[in-house]
PDB file of C-alpha atoms and ligand atoms in Angstrom:
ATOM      1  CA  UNK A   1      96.340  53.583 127.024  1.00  0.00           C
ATOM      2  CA  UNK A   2      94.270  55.744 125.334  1.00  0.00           C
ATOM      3  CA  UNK A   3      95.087  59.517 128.332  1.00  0.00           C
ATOM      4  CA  UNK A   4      92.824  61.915 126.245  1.00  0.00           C
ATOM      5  CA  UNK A   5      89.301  63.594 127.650  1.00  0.00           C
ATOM      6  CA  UNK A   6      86.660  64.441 126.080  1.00  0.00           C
ATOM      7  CA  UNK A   7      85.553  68.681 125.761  1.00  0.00           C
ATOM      8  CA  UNK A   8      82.613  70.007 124.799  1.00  0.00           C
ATOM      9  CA  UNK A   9      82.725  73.709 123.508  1.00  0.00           C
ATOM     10  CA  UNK A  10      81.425  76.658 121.226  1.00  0.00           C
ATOM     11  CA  UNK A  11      83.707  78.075 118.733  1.00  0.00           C
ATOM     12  CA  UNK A  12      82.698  80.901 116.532  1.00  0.00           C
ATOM     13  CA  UNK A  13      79.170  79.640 117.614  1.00  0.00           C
ATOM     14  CA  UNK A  14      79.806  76.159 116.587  1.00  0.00           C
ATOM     15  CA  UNK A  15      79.589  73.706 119.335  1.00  0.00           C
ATOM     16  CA  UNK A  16      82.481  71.246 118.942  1.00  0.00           C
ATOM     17  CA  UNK A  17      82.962  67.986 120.711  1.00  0.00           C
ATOM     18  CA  UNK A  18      86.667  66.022 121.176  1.00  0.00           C
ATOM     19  CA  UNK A  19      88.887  64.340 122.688  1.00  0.00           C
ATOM     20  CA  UNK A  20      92.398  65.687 123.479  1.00  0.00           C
ATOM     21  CA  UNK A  21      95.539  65.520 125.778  1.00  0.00           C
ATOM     22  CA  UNK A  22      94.829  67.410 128.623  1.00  0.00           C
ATOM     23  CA  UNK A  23      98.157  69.254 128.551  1.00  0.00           C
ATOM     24  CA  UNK A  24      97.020  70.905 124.955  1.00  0.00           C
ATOM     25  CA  UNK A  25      97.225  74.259 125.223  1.00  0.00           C
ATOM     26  CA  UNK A  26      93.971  76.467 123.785  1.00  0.00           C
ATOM     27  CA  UNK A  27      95.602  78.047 121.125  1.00  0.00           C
ATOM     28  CA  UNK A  28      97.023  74.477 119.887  1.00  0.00           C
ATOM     29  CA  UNK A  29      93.689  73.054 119.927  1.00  0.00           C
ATOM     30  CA  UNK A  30      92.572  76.000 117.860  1.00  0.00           C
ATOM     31  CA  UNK A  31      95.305  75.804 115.515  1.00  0.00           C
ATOM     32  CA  UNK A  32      96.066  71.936 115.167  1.00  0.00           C
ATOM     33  CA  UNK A  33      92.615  70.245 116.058  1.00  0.00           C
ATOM     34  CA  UNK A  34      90.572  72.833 114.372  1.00  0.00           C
ATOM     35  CA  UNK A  35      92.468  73.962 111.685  1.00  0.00           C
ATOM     36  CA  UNK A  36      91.700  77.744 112.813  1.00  0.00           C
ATOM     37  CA  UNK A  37      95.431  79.054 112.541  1.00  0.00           C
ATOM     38  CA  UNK A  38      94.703  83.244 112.721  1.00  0.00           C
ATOM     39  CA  UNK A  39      95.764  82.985 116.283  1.00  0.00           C
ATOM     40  CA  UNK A  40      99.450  83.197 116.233  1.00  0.00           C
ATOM     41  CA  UNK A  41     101.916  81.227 118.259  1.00  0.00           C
ATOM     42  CA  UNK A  42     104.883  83.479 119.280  1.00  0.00           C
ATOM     43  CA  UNK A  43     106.042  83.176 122.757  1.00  0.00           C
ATOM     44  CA  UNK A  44     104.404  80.257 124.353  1.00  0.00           C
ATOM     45  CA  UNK A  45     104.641  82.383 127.376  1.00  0.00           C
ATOM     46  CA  UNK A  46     102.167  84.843 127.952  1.00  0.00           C
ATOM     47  CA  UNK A  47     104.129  88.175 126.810  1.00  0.00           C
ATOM     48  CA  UNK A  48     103.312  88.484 123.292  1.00  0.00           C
ATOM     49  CA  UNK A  49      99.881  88.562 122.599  1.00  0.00           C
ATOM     50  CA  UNK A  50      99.830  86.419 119.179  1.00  0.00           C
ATOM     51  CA  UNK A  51      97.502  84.096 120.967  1.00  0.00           C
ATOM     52  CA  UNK A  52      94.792  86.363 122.007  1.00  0.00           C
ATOM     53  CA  UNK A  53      91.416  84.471 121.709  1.00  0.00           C
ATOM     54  CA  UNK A  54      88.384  85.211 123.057  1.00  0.00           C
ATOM     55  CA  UNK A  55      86.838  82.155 126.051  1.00  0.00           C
ATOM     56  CA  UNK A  56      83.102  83.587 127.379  1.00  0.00           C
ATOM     57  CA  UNK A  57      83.917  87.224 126.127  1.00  0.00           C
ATOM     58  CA  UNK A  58      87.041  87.945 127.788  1.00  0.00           C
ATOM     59  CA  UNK A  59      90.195  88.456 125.853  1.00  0.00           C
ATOM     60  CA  UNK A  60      93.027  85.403 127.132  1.00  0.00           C
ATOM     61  CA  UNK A  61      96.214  84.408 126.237  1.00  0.00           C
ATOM     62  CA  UNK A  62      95.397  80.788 124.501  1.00  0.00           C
ATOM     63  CA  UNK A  63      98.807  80.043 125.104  1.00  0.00           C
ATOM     64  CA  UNK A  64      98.093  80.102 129.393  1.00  0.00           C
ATOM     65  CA  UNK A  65      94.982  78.034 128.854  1.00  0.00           C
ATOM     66  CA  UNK A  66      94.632  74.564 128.622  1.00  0.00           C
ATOM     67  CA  UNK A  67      91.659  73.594 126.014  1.00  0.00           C
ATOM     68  CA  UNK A  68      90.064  71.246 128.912  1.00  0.00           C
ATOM     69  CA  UNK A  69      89.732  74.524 131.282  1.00  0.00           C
ATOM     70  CA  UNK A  70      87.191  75.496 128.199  1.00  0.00           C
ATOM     71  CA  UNK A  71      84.564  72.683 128.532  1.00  0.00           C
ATOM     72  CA  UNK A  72      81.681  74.202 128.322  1.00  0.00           C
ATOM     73  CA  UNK A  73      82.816  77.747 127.639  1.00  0.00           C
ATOM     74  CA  UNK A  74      82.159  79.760 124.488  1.00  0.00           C
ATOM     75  CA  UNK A  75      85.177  80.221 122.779  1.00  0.00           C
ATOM     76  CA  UNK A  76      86.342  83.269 119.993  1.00  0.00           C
ATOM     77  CA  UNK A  77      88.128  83.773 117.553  1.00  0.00           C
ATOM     78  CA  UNK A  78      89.842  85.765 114.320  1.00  0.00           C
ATOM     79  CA  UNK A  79      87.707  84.247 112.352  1.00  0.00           C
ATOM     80  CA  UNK A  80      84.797  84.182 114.073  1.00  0.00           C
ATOM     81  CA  UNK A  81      84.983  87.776 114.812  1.00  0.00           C
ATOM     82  CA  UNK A  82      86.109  88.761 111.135  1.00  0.00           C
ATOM     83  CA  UNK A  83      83.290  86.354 110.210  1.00  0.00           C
ATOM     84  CA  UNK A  84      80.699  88.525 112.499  1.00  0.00           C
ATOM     85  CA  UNK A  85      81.427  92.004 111.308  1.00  0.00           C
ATOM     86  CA  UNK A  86      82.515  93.657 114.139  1.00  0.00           C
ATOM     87  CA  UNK A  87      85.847  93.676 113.550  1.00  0.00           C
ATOM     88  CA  UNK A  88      85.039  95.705 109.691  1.00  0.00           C
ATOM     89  CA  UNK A  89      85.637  98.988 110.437  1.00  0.00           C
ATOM     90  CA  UNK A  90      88.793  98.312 112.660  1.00  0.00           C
ATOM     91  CA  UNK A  91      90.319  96.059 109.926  1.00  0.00           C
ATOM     92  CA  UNK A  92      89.833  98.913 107.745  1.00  0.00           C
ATOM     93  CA  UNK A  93      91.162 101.461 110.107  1.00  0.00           C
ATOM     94  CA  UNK A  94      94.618  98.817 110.178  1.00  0.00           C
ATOM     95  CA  UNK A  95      94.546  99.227 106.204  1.00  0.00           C
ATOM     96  CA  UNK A  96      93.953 102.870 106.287  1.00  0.00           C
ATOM     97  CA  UNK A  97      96.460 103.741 108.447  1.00  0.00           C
ATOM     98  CA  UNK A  98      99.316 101.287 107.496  1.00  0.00           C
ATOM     99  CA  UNK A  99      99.009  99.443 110.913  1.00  0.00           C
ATOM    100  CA  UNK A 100      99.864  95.570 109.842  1.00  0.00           C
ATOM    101  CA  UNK A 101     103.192  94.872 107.639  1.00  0.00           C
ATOM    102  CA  UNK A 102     103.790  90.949 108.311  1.00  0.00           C
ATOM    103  CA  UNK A 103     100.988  90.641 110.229  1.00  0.00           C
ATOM    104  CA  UNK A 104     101.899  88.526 112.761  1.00  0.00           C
ATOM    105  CA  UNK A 105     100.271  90.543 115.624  1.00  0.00           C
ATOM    106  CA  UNK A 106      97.457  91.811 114.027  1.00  0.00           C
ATOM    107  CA  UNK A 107      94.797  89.504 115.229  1.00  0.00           C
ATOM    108  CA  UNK A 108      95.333  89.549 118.829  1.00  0.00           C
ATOM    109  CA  UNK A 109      95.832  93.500 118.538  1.00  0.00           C
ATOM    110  CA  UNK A 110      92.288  93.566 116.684  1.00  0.00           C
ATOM    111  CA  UNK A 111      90.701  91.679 119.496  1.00  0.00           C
ATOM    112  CA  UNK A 112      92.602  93.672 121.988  1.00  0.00           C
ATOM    113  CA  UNK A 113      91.774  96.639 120.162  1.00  0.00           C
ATOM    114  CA  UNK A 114      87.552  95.776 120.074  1.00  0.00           C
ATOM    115  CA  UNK A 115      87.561  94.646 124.225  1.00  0.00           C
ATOM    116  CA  UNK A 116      89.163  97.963 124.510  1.00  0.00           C
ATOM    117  CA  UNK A 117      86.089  99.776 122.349  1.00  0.00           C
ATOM    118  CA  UNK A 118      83.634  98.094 123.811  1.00  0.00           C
ATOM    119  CA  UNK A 119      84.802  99.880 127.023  1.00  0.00           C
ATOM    120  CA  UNK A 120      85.600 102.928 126.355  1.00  0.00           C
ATOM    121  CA  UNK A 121      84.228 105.112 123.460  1.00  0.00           C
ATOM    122  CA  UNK A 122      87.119 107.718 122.877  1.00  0.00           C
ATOM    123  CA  UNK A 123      90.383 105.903 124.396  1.00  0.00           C
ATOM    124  CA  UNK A 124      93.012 108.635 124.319  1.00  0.00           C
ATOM    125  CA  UNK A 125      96.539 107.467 122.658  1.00  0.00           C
ATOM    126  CA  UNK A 126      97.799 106.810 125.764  1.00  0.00           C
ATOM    127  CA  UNK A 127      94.684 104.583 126.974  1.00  0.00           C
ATOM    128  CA  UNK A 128      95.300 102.741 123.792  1.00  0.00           C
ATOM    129  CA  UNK A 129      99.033 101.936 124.050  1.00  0.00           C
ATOM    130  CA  UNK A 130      98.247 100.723 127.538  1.00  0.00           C
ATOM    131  CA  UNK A 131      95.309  98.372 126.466  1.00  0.00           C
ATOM    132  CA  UNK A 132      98.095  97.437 123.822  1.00  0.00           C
ATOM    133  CA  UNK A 133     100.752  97.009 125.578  1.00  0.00           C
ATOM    134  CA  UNK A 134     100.420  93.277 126.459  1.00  0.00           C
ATOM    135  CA  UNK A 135     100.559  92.974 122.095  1.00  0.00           C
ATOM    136  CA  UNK A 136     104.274  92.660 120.884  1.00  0.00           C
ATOM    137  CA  UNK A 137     104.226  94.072 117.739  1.00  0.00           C
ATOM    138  CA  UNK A 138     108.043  93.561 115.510  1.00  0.00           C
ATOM    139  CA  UNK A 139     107.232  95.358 112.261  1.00  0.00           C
ATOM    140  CA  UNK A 140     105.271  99.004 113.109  1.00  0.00           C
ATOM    141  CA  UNK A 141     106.480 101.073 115.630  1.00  0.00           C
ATOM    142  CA  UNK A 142     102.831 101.323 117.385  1.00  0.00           C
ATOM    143  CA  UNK A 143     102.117 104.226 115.896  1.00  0.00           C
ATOM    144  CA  UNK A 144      99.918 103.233 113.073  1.00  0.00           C
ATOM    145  CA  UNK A 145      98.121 101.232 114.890  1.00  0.00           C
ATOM    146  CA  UNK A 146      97.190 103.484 117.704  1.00  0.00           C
ATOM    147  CA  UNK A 147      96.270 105.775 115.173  1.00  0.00           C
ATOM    148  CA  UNK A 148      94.140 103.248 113.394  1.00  0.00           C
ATOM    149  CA  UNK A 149      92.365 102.414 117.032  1.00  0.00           C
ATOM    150  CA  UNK A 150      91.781 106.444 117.348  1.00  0.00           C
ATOM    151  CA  UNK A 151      90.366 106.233 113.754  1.00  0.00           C
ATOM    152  CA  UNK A 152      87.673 103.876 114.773  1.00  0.00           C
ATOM    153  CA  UNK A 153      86.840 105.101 117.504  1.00  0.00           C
ATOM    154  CA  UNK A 154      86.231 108.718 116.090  1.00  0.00           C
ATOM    155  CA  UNK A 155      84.090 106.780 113.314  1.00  0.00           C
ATOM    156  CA  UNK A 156      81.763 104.741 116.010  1.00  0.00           C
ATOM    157  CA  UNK A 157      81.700 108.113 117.965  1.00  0.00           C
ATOM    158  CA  UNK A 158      79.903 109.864 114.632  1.00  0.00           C
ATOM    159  CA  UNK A 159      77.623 106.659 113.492  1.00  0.00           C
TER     160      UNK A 159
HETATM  161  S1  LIG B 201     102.110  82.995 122.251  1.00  0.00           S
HETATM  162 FE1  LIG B 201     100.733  83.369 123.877  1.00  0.00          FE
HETATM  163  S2  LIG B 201     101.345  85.297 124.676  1.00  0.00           S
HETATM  164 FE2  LIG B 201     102.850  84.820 123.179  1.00  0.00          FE
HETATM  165  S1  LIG B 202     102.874  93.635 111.812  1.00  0.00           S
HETATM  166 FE1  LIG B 202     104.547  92.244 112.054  1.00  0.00          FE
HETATM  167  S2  LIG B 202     104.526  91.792 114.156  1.00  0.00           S
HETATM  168 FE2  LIG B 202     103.071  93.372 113.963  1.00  0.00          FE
END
């Protein structure tokens, strides 16, 4: 008996039509149906981060969503964002200042990082580890990449 339903969905601005297991979590759909593996699987619970994805401009754990609760819904992300530009000067910013090592986190700490911009156009460090703080992060310490989140932000603040 054939238990799949069908979705119908943007991703990266592509719509995208298929039929899946409704228990298939977002970021598995991404990653296994779509072939878009730069969100991360680490916890499968909701505390790390690795997942982060973008569904209708809001930053969620893909992990905590099912891909049928996104029918319909526009859906972001690494690569779509890299794709766009936006995330440039960030990415750079990571290089600069020695923010990534295995690189595990760093996509759901860049898109973390840019919902956090787009709010707020000098975060202090503090701001920043708090907007972080739902991003596990094994290899840095934090500290390079709140620094590299201050270094954008000082750079948007003088374009
Ligand atoms: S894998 Fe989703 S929050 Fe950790
Ligand atoms: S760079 Fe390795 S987990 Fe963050």
């Amino acid at each position: 008996m054939d238990d799949t339903v069908a979705v119908s969905l943007t991703v990266n601005g592509t719509a995208v039509r298929h039929r899946i297991e409704p228990r298939q979590s977002l970021v598995d759909f991404l990653r296994y149906e779509l072939e878009l593996t730069g969100s991360h699987v680490g916890c499968e619970h909701g505390v790390c981060g690795a997942c982060s994805v973008r569904v209708d401009g809001a930053v969620v754990r893909g992990c905590l969503m099912l891909a049928v609760q996104c029918d319909g819904s526009r859906v972001e992300t690494i690569e779509g964002v890299a794709a766009s530009d936006e995330a440039r000067d960030l990415q750079q910013a990571f290089a600069i200042e020695n923010a990534l090592q295995c690189g595990f986190c760093t996509p759901g700490m860049l898109l973390t990082a840019l919902d956090l911009l787009a709010r707020r156009l000098d975060p202090s460090p503090e701001e920043i580890r708090g907007a972080l703080s739902g991003n596990y992060c094994r290899c840095t310490g934090y500290h390079a990449i709140v620094a590299a989140v201050r270094r954008t932000a000082k750079a948007r603040g003088r374009a």
